[in-house]
CSV table of C-alpha atoms and ligand atoms in Angstrom, one decimal:
chain,number,residue,atom,x,y,z
P,1147,ARG,CA,-1.7,-48.3,-2.2
P,1148,ALA,CA,-0.5,-45.6,-4.1
P,1149,LYS,CA,-3.9,-45.5,-6.0
P,1150,GLN,CA,-5.9,-45.3,-3.0
P,1151,GLU,CA,-3.5,-42.5,-1.6
P,1152,GLY,CA,-4.3,-40.5,-4.6
P,1153,ARG,CA,-7.8,-40.8,-4.3
P,1154,ASN,CA,-7.9,-39.9,-0.8
P,1155,GLY,CA,-5.5,-37.1,-2.0
P,1156,TYR,CA,-8.3,-36.3,-4.7
P,1157,ARG,CA,-11.2,-36.4,-2.1
P,1158,PHE,CA,-9.3,-34.1,0.4
P,1159,PHE,CA,-8.6,-31.7,-2.3
P,1160,THR,CA,-12.1,-31.3,-3.6
P,1161,SER,CA,-13.7,-30.8,0.2
P,1162,GLU,CA,-10.8,-28.2,0.9
P,1163,MET,CA,-11.9,-26.2,-2.6
P,1164,GLN,CA,-15.4,-26.6,-1.7
P,1165,ARG,CA,-14.4,-25.3,1.6
P,1166,GLN,CA,-12.8,-22.5,0.3
P,1167,SER,CA,-15.3,-21.4,-2.3
P,1168,ALA,CA,-17.9,-21.4,0.6
P,1169,ARG,CA,-15.7,-18.9,2.2
P,1170,ILE,CA,-15.3,-16.7,-0.6
P,1171,LEU,CA,-18.8,-16.6,-1.1
P,1172,GLN,CA,-19.9,-16.0,2.5
P,1173,LEU,CA,-17.2,-13.2,2.4
P,1174,GLU,CA,-18.2,-11.7,-0.7
P,1175,SER,CA,-22.2,-11.6,0.2
P,1176,ALA,CA,-20.7,-10.2,4.0
P,1177,LEU,CA,-18.6,-7.7,2.3
P,1178,ARG,CA,-21.6,-6.2,0.3
P,1179,GLN,CA,-23.0,-5.2,3.3
P,1180,ALA,CA,-19.8,-4.0,5.2
P,1181,GLN,CA,-19.6,-0.7,3.8
P,1182,ALA,CA,-23.7,0.3,4.9
P,1183,ASN,CA,-22.9,-1.4,8.2
P,1184,ARG,CA,-19.8,0.5,8.8
P,1185,GLU,CA,-18.0,-2.2,9.5
P,1186,LEU,CA,-14.8,-1.2,7.3
P,1187,HIS,CA,-12.1,1.8,8.7
P,1188,LEU,CA,-8.8,3.1,7.8
P,1189,CYS,CA,-5.6,2.7,9.5
P,1190,PHE,CA,-2.7,4.7,9.3
P,1191,GLN,CA,0.9,3.6,9.5
P,1192,PRO,CA,3.6,5.9,9.4
P,1193,GLN,CA,6.4,6.6,6.9
P,1194,VAL,CA,9.4,8.4,8.4
P,1195,SER,CA,13.1,9.6,7.2
P,1196,ILE,CA,15.7,6.9,7.7
P,1197,ASP,CA,16.9,8.9,10.7
P,1198,GLY,CA,13.6,8.6,12.4
P,1199,GLN,CA,13.3,12.2,12.9
P,1200,ARG,CA,10.7,13.2,10.3
P,1201,LEU,CA,7.2,12.4,9.5
P,1202,VAL,CA,7.3,12.3,5.6
P,1203,GLY,CA,3.8,10.3,5.0
P,1204,ALA,CA,1.2,7.8,6.3
P,1205,GLU,CA,0.0,4.9,4.3
P,1206,ALA,CA,-3.8,4.4,4.6
P,1207,LEU,CA,-5.0,0.6,4.9
P,1208,LEU,CA,-8.3,-0.7,4.9
P,1209,ARG,CA,-9.6,-2.8,7.9
P,1210,TRP,CA,-12.9,-4.6,8.0
P,1211,THR,CA,-14.4,-6.3,11.2
P,1212,HIS,CA,-17.5,-8.5,10.9
P,1213,PRO,CA,-19.8,-8.7,13.8
P,1214,GLN,CA,-20.0,-12.5,13.5
P,1215,LEU,CA,-16.7,-13.3,11.6
P,1216,GLY,CA,-14.4,-11.2,13.2
P,1217,VAL,CA,-11.1,-9.6,11.9
P,1218,ILE,CA,-10.9,-10.3,8.3
P,1219,SER,CA,-7.4,-9.4,6.4
P,1220,PRO,CA,-7.0,-7.5,3.5
P,1221,ALA,CA,-4.9,-10.2,2.1
P,1222,GLU,CA,-8.1,-12.4,2.3
P,1223,PHE,CA,-10.8,-9.8,1.4
P,1224,ILE,CA,-9.2,-7.6,-1.0
P,1225,PRO,CA,-9.0,-10.3,-3.8
P,1226,ILE,CA,-12.7,-11.0,-3.1
P,1227,ALA,CA,-13.3,-7.5,-3.4
P,1228,GLU,CA,-11.5,-7.3,-6.5
P,1229,GLY,CA,-13.1,-10.4,-8.4
P,1230,SER,CA,-16.3,-8.9,-7.2
P,1231,GLY,CA,-16.3,-5.6,-8.5
P,1232,LEU,CA,-16.7,-4.1,-4.6
P,1233,ILE,CA,-13.3,-2.9,-4.7
P,1234,LEU,CA,-14.7,-0.2,-6.8
P,1235,PRO,CA,-17.1,1.6,-4.4
P,1236,ILE,CA,-15.0,0.3,-1.6
P,1237,GLY,CA,-12.1,1.7,-2.9
P,1238,GLU,CA,-13.6,5.2,-3.6
P,1239,TRP,CA,-14.6,5.5,-0.1
P,1240,VAL,CA,-11.0,4.7,1.0
P,1241,LEU,CA,-9.9,7.3,-1.2
P,1242,ARG,CA,-12.3,9.9,0.1
P,1243,SER,CA,-11.9,8.7,3.7
P,1244,ALA,CA,-7.8,8.8,3.6
P,1245,VAL,CA,-8.0,12.1,1.7
P,1246,ARG,CA,-10.3,13.8,4.3
P,1247,GLN,CA,-8.1,12.5,6.9
P,1248,MET,CA,-4.8,14.1,5.5
P,1249,LYS,CA,-6.6,17.5,4.9
P,1250,ALA,CA,-7.6,17.3,8.5
P,1251,TRP,CA,-4.0,16.7,9.6
P,1252,LEU,CA,-2.7,19.4,7.5
P,1253,ASP,CA,-4.8,21.6,8.7
P,1254,GLN,CA,-3.4,21.4,12.0
P,1255,ASP,CA,0.7,21.1,12.1
P,1256,TYR,CA,1.4,18.3,10.2
P,1257,PRO,CA,4.4,18.8,7.5
P,1258,SER,CA,3.0,20.4,4.4
P,1259,GLU,CA,5.3,18.2,2.5
P,1260,MET,CA,3.9,15.0,3.9
P,1261,THR,CA,2.0,12.7,1.5
P,1262,ILE,CA,-0.9,10.2,2.2
P,1263,ALA,CA,-0.4,7.0,0.5
P,1264,VAL,CA,-3.4,5.1,-0.9
P,1265,ASN,CA,-3.6,1.7,-2.1
P,1266,LEU,CA,-5.0,1.2,-5.7
P,1267,SER,CA,-6.0,-2.2,-7.1
P,1268,LEU,CA,-5.6,-3.0,-11.0
P,1269,VAL,CA,-9.4,-3.3,-11.3
P,1270,GLN,CA,-9.5,0.6,-9.9
P,1271,PHE,CA,-6.8,1.9,-12.2
P,1272,ARG,CA,-8.5,0.1,-15.3
P,1273,HIS,CA,-11.7,1.8,-14.5
P,1274,PRO,CA,-12.4,4.5,-17.1
P,1275,GLY,CA,-13.9,7.1,-14.3
P,1276,LEU,CA,-10.3,7.0,-12.0
P,1277,VAL,CA,-8.8,10.3,-13.1
P,1278,GLU,CA,-12.0,12.0,-12.8
P,1279,LEU,CA,-12.7,10.5,-9.5
P,1280,VAL,CA,-9.2,11.7,-8.4
P,1281,VAL,CA,-10.1,15.3,-9.3
P,1282,ASP,CA,-13.4,15.0,-7.6
P,1283,VAL,CA,-12.0,13.8,-4.5
P,1284,LEU,CA,-9.0,16.5,-4.4
P,1285,GLN,CA,-11.8,19.3,-5.1
P,1286,GLU,CA,-13.9,18.0,-2.4
P,1287,SER,CA,-11.3,18.0,0.0
P,1288,GLY,CA,-9.2,21.0,-0.6
P,1289,LEU,CA,-5.8,18.6,-0.3
P,1290,PRO,CA,-3.1,19.8,-2.5
P,1291,ALA,CA,-2.3,17.0,-5.2
P,1292,HIS,CA,1.1,16.8,-4.3
P,1293,CYS,CA,0.0,15.1,-0.9
P,1294,LEU,CA,-1.7,12.3,-2.4
P,1295,GLU,CA,0.5,9.4,-3.3
P,1296,LEU,CA,-1.4,6.3,-5.2
P,1297,GLU,CA,0.3,3.2,-4.9
P,1298,LEU,CA,0.1,1.0,-7.9
P,1299,THR,CA,1.6,-2.7,-8.3
P,1300,GLU,CA,3.8,-4.1,-11.3
P,1301,SER,CA,0.7,-5.7,-12.3
P,1302,VAL,CA,-0.6,-2.5,-13.9
P,1303,ALA,CA,2.3,-2.4,-16.3
P,1304,MET,CA,1.8,-5.8,-17.5
P,1305,HIS,CA,-1.9,-5.6,-18.5
P,1306,ASP,CA,-2.3,-3.1,-21.7
P,1307,PRO,CA,0.9,-1.3,-21.0
P,1308,ALA,CA,-0.2,1.7,-23.4
P,1309,ALA,CA,-3.3,2.5,-21.9
P,1310,ALA,CA,-1.7,2.2,-18.4
P,1311,ILE,CA,1.2,4.7,-19.4
P,1312,ALA,CA,-1.9,6.9,-20.7
P,1313,VAL,CA,-3.6,6.8,-17.3
P,1314,VAL,CA,-0.5,7.4,-15.1
P,1315,ARG,CA,0.4,10.5,-17.6
P,1316,ARG,CA,-3.1,12.1,-16.7
P,1317,LEU,CA,-2.2,11.2,-13.1
P,1318,HIS,CA,1.0,12.6,-13.3
P,1319,ALA,CA,-0.3,16.2,-14.9
P,1320,LEU,CA,-3.0,16.2,-12.0
P,1321,GLY,CA,0.2,16.8,-9.7
P,1322,VAL,CA,-0.4,13.5,-7.7
P,1323,ARG,CA,2.2,11.2,-6.7
P,1324,LEU,CA,2.6,7.6,-8.0
P,1325,SER,CA,4.6,4.8,-6.5
P,1326,VAL,CA,5.4,1.2,-7.5
P,1327,ASP,CA,4.2,-1.3,-4.6
P,1328,ASP,CA,5.9,-4.2,-3.3
P,1329,PHE,CA,8.7,-3.4,-5.9
P,1330,GLY,CA,10.6,-6.3,-6.9
P,1331,THR,CA,8.2,-9.0,-6.8
P,1332,GLY,CA,6.1,-8.3,-9.9
P,1333,TYR,CA,7.0,-8.8,-13.5
P,1334,SER,CA,7.4,-5.4,-14.7
P,1335,SER,CA,10.0,-4.6,-17.5
P,1336,LEU,CA,12.6,-2.4,-16.4
P,1337,SER,CA,11.9,-0.5,-19.7
P,1338,TYR,CA,8.5,0.3,-18.5
P,1339,LEU,CA,9.4,1.9,-15.3
P,1340,LYS,CA,11.3,4.6,-17.5
P,1341,GLN,CA,8.0,5.8,-19.5
P,1342,PHE,CA,5.7,5.1,-16.3
P,1343,GLN,CA,7.3,8.0,-14.8
P,1344,VAL,CA,6.4,6.9,-11.1
P,1345,HIS,CA,7.9,9.2,-8.2
P,1346,LYS,CA,8.7,6.3,-5.6
P,1347,LEU,CA,9.8,2.8,-5.5
P,1348,LYS,CA,8.5,1.0,-2.5
P,1349,ILE,CA,10.9,-2.0,-1.9
P,1350,ASP,CA,9.3,-5.2,-1.0
P,1351,GLN,CA,9.4,-6.3,2.7
P,1352,SER,CA,10.7,-9.7,1.7
P,1353,PHE,CA,13.9,-8.1,0.5
P,1354,ILE,CA,14.2,-6.4,3.9
P,1355,ARG,CA,13.4,-9.3,6.3
P,1356,GLN,CA,16.8,-10.9,6.3
P,1357,ILE,CA,18.6,-7.5,5.3
P,1358,SER,CA,21.3,-7.4,8.1
P,1359,GLU,CA,22.2,-10.7,7.6
P,1360,ASP,CA,21.9,-11.6,3.8
P,1361,GLY,CA,24.3,-10.4,1.4
P,1362,HIS,CA,22.0,-11.2,-1.6
P,1363,ASP,CA,19.1,-9.1,-0.4
P,1364,GLN,CA,21.7,-6.2,0.3
P,1365,SER,CA,22.8,-6.5,-3.2
P,1366,ILE,CA,19.3,-6.4,-4.7
P,1367,VAL,CA,18.5,-3.4,-2.3
P,1368,ARG,CA,21.6,-1.6,-3.5
P,1369,ALA,CA,20.6,-2.2,-7.2
P,1370,ILE,CA,16.9,-0.8,-6.6
P,1371,LEU,CA,18.5,2.0,-4.7
P,1372,GLY,CA,20.9,2.9,-7.5
P,1373,MET,CA,18.7,2.5,-10.3
P,1374,ALA,CA,15.7,4.7,-8.5
P,1375,CYS,CA,18.4,7.4,-7.7
P,1376,SER,CA,19.4,7.4,-11.2
P,1377,LEU,CA,16.1,7.7,-12.8
P,1378,GLY,CA,15.1,10.3,-10.2
P,1379,MET,CA,13.0,8.2,-8.1
P,1380,LEU,CA,12.8,8.1,-4.4
P,1381,THR,CA,12.6,4.9,-2.5
P,1382,ILE,CA,11.1,3.6,0.8
P,1383,ALA,CA,11.9,0.4,2.6
P,1384,GLU,CA,9.0,-1.6,3.7
P,1385,GLY,CA,8.2,-3.8,6.8
P,1386,VAL,CA,11.3,-2.5,8.6
P,1387,GLU,CA,10.9,-4.0,12.1
P,1388,THR,CA,14.3,-4.1,13.7
P,1389,SER,CA,16.8,-1.5,14.3
P,1390,ALA,CA,19.7,-3.8,12.6
P,1391,GLN,CA,17.6,-3.8,9.5
P,1392,LEU,CA,17.4,-0.1,10.1
P,1393,ALA,CA,21.3,0.5,10.5
P,1394,GLU,CA,21.8,-1.8,7.3
P,1395,LEU,CA,19.2,0.4,5.0
P,1396,GLU,CA,21.0,3.5,6.3
P,1397,ARG,CA,24.5,2.0,5.3
P,1398,LEU,CA,22.7,1.2,1.8
P,1399,GLY,CA,21.6,4.9,1.5
P,1400,CYS,CA,17.9,4.5,1.8
P,1401,ALA,CA,16.0,7.5,2.6
P,1402,GLU,CA,12.8,6.5,4.1
P,1403,VAL,CA,11.3,3.7,5.8
P,1404,GLN,CA,7.9,2.2,6.8
P,1405,GLY,CA,7.3,-0.6,9.4
P,1406,TYR,CA,6.5,-1.9,12.5
P,1407,LEU,CA,9.8,-0.2,14.5
P,1408,PHE,CA,8.5,3.1,13.8
P,1409,GLY,CA,4.5,2.0,14.2
P,1410,LYS,CA,2.1,-0.5,13.0
P,1411,PRO,CA,-1.4,0.6,11.1
P,1412,MET,CA,-3.1,2.4,13.7
P,1413,ALA,CA,-6.8,4.5,13.9
P,1414,ALA,CA,-6.2,8.2,13.4
P,1415,ALA,CA,-6.5,9.4,16.8
P,1416,GLU,CA,-3.8,6.9,18.1
P,1417,PHE,CA,-1.4,7.6,14.9
P,1418,ASP,CA,-2.0,11.4,15.8
P,1419,ALA,CA,-1.2,10.7,19.5
P,1420,ARG,CA,1.8,8.3,18.7
P,1421,VAL,CA,3.5,10.9,16.3
P,1422,ARG,CA,3.0,13.5,18.7
P,1423,GLN,CA,4.8,11.6,21.6
P,1424,GLN,CA,7.6,10.6,19.1
P,1425,GLN,CA,7.9,14.5,18.1
P,1426,LEU,CA,7.6,13.6,14.5
P,1427,VAL,CA,5.3,16.3,13.9
P,1428,THR,CA,7.6,19.3,13.9
P,1429,GLY,CA,5.9,22.1,12.2
P,1430,ARG,CA,5.4,23.0,8.6
P,1431,HIS,CA,8.9,23.7,7.9
P,1432,ALA,CA,10.1,20.1,7.8
P,1433,GLN,CA,11.9,19.5,4.3
P,1434,ARG,CA,11.9,16.5,2.5
P,1435,ALA,CA,15.4,14.8,2.3
P,1436,ALA,CA,17.0,15.1,-1.0
P,1437,THR,CA,18.1,11.7,-2.7
P,1438,THR,CA,21.3,10.6,-1.6
P,1439,CYS,CA,23.4,9.2,-4.9
O,2628,LIG,P1,0.6,-3.2,1.2
O,2628,LIG,O1,0.0,-2.1,0.6
O,2628,LIG,O2,2.2,-3.7,0.9
O,2628,LIG,O3,0.6,-2.9,3.0
O,2628,LIG,C1,1.7,-3.2,3.5
O,2628,LIG,C2,1.5,-4.4,4.5
O,2628,LIG,O4,2.6,-4.6,5.4
O,2628,LIG,C3,0.3,-4.0,5.6
O,2628,LIG,O5,-0.4,-5.3,5.5
O,2628,LIG,C4,1.0,-3.8,6.6
O,2628,LIG,O6,0.2,-3.9,7.7
O,2628,LIG,C5,2.0,-4.6,6.8
O,2628,LIG,N1,3.0,-4.0,7.3
O,2628,LIG,C6,3.7,-2.8,7.4
O,2628,LIG,N2,5.0,-2.8,8.3
O,2628,LIG,C7,5.2,-4.0,8.5
O,2628,LIG,C8,6.4,-4.5,9.2
O,2628,LIG,O7,7.1,-4.0,9.6
O,2628,LIG,N3,6.0,-6.2,9.3
O,2628,LIG,C9,5.4,-6.8,9.0
O,2628,LIG,N4,5.6,-8.1,8.7
O,2628,LIG,N5,4.3,-6.4,8.2
O,2628,LIG,C10,4.2,-5.1,8.0
O,2628,LIG,P2,-2.0,-5.3,5.6
O,2628,LIG,O8,-2.8,-4.0,5.9
O,2628,LIG,O9,-2.5,-6.5,6.1
O,2628,LIG,O10,-2.4,-5.0,4.1
O,2628,LIG,C11,-2.1,-6.2,3.0
O,2628,LIG,C12,-2.4,-5.6,1.7
O,2628,LIG,O11,-3.7,-5.5,1.7
O,2628,LIG,C13,-1.5,-4.4,1.2
O,2628,LIG,O12,-0.3,-4.6,1.1
O,2628,LIG,C14,-2.4,-3.9,0.1
O,2628,LIG,O13,-1.9,-4.5,-1.1
O,2628,LIG,C15,-3.9,-4.7,0.3
O,2628,LIG,N6,-4.6,-3.4,1.1
O,2628,LIG,C16,-4.7,-2.8,2.3
O,2628,LIG,N7,-5.6,-1.9,2.0
O,2628,LIG,C17,-6.2,-1.5,1.1
O,2628,LIG,C18,-6.9,-0.6,0.3
O,2628,LIG,O14,-7.3,0.3,0.8
O,2628,LIG,N8,-7.1,-0.7,-1.0
O,2628,LIG,C19,-6.5,-1.9,-1.5
O,2628,LIG,N9,-6.5,-1.9,-3.1
O,2628,LIG,N10,-5.6,-2.8,-1.3
O,2628,LIG,C20,-5.1,-2.8,0.4
O,2629,LIG,MG1,0.8,-0.5,-0.2
O,2630,LIG,MG1,3.8,-3.2,-0.1
O,2631,LIG,MG1,0.7,-5.1,-1.5
């Protein structure tokens, strides 16, 4: 009987795998057309000071709506874009579009210290043309380098750390900001953190979800905040959905937050309407909070 179940299990497993690989192939070929067919667009999610009074940044997040397949999540299509190399042209489009939007906002009355955060995949980070691309995008747009924040993941530190540190130094020299996304979920060693000279750690939302009731999450976040502060890095908590989470983060001394509580990722026009309605655009003189430690 066990044998029979095993066989059924095996049969189920292979057909499930076939279904999955067919889906991947279908999405990969659809993704090849997506850029030309204008199926991609960017959403922007506000990043605010812990008191909710100031807009400190926006994260650009890619969206794909296929005419037949509908909305496809980045969690599904980004890995496919990475595996096929399509992430290079798509990522370049994301960077140019996000930077252009940020420049347009700065030319209005958005705070001059505000940053636009763009996610970089490991494939983009390891591509030899990355630094030249960033230089070109900044020149083309006229956006000050310090207004661009590139989000890396801890995986960047794992693969060929020496080469990665060299790229980070070159980006650093341009004046762009660097942050580590999903911090605490990867495998980066703390000694790399020192050499990487990133400006900011983005505390992963898995530590925030239960932070108002889970003492372990509180301890982890407190440790990250303390370490970041003594290394001179900023921090932002991701995935803040409730005022109880916000209150706990404030108690722990976190300076900046991002999450549904302050706004979901939105199209540019909606983002603008929303932050004006919340009076988050308060003029050029809004200063970034000093770190609290
Ligand atoms: P991420 O960079 O960590 O982005 C944060 C994700 O959390 C986003 O999911 C965002 O919509 C979601 N989020 C924000 N606030 C909340 C909240 O309060 N609660 C919950 N439950 N979720 C929240 P999204 O947009 O689906 O993106 C998923 C991932 O896909 C991103 O994670 C990022 O790794 C990747 N991604 C998205 N756009 C790009 C891109 O342009 N380039 C690259 N390389 N990766 C991208
Ligand atoms: Mg991100
Ligand atoms: Mg994240
Ligand atoms: Mg991520």
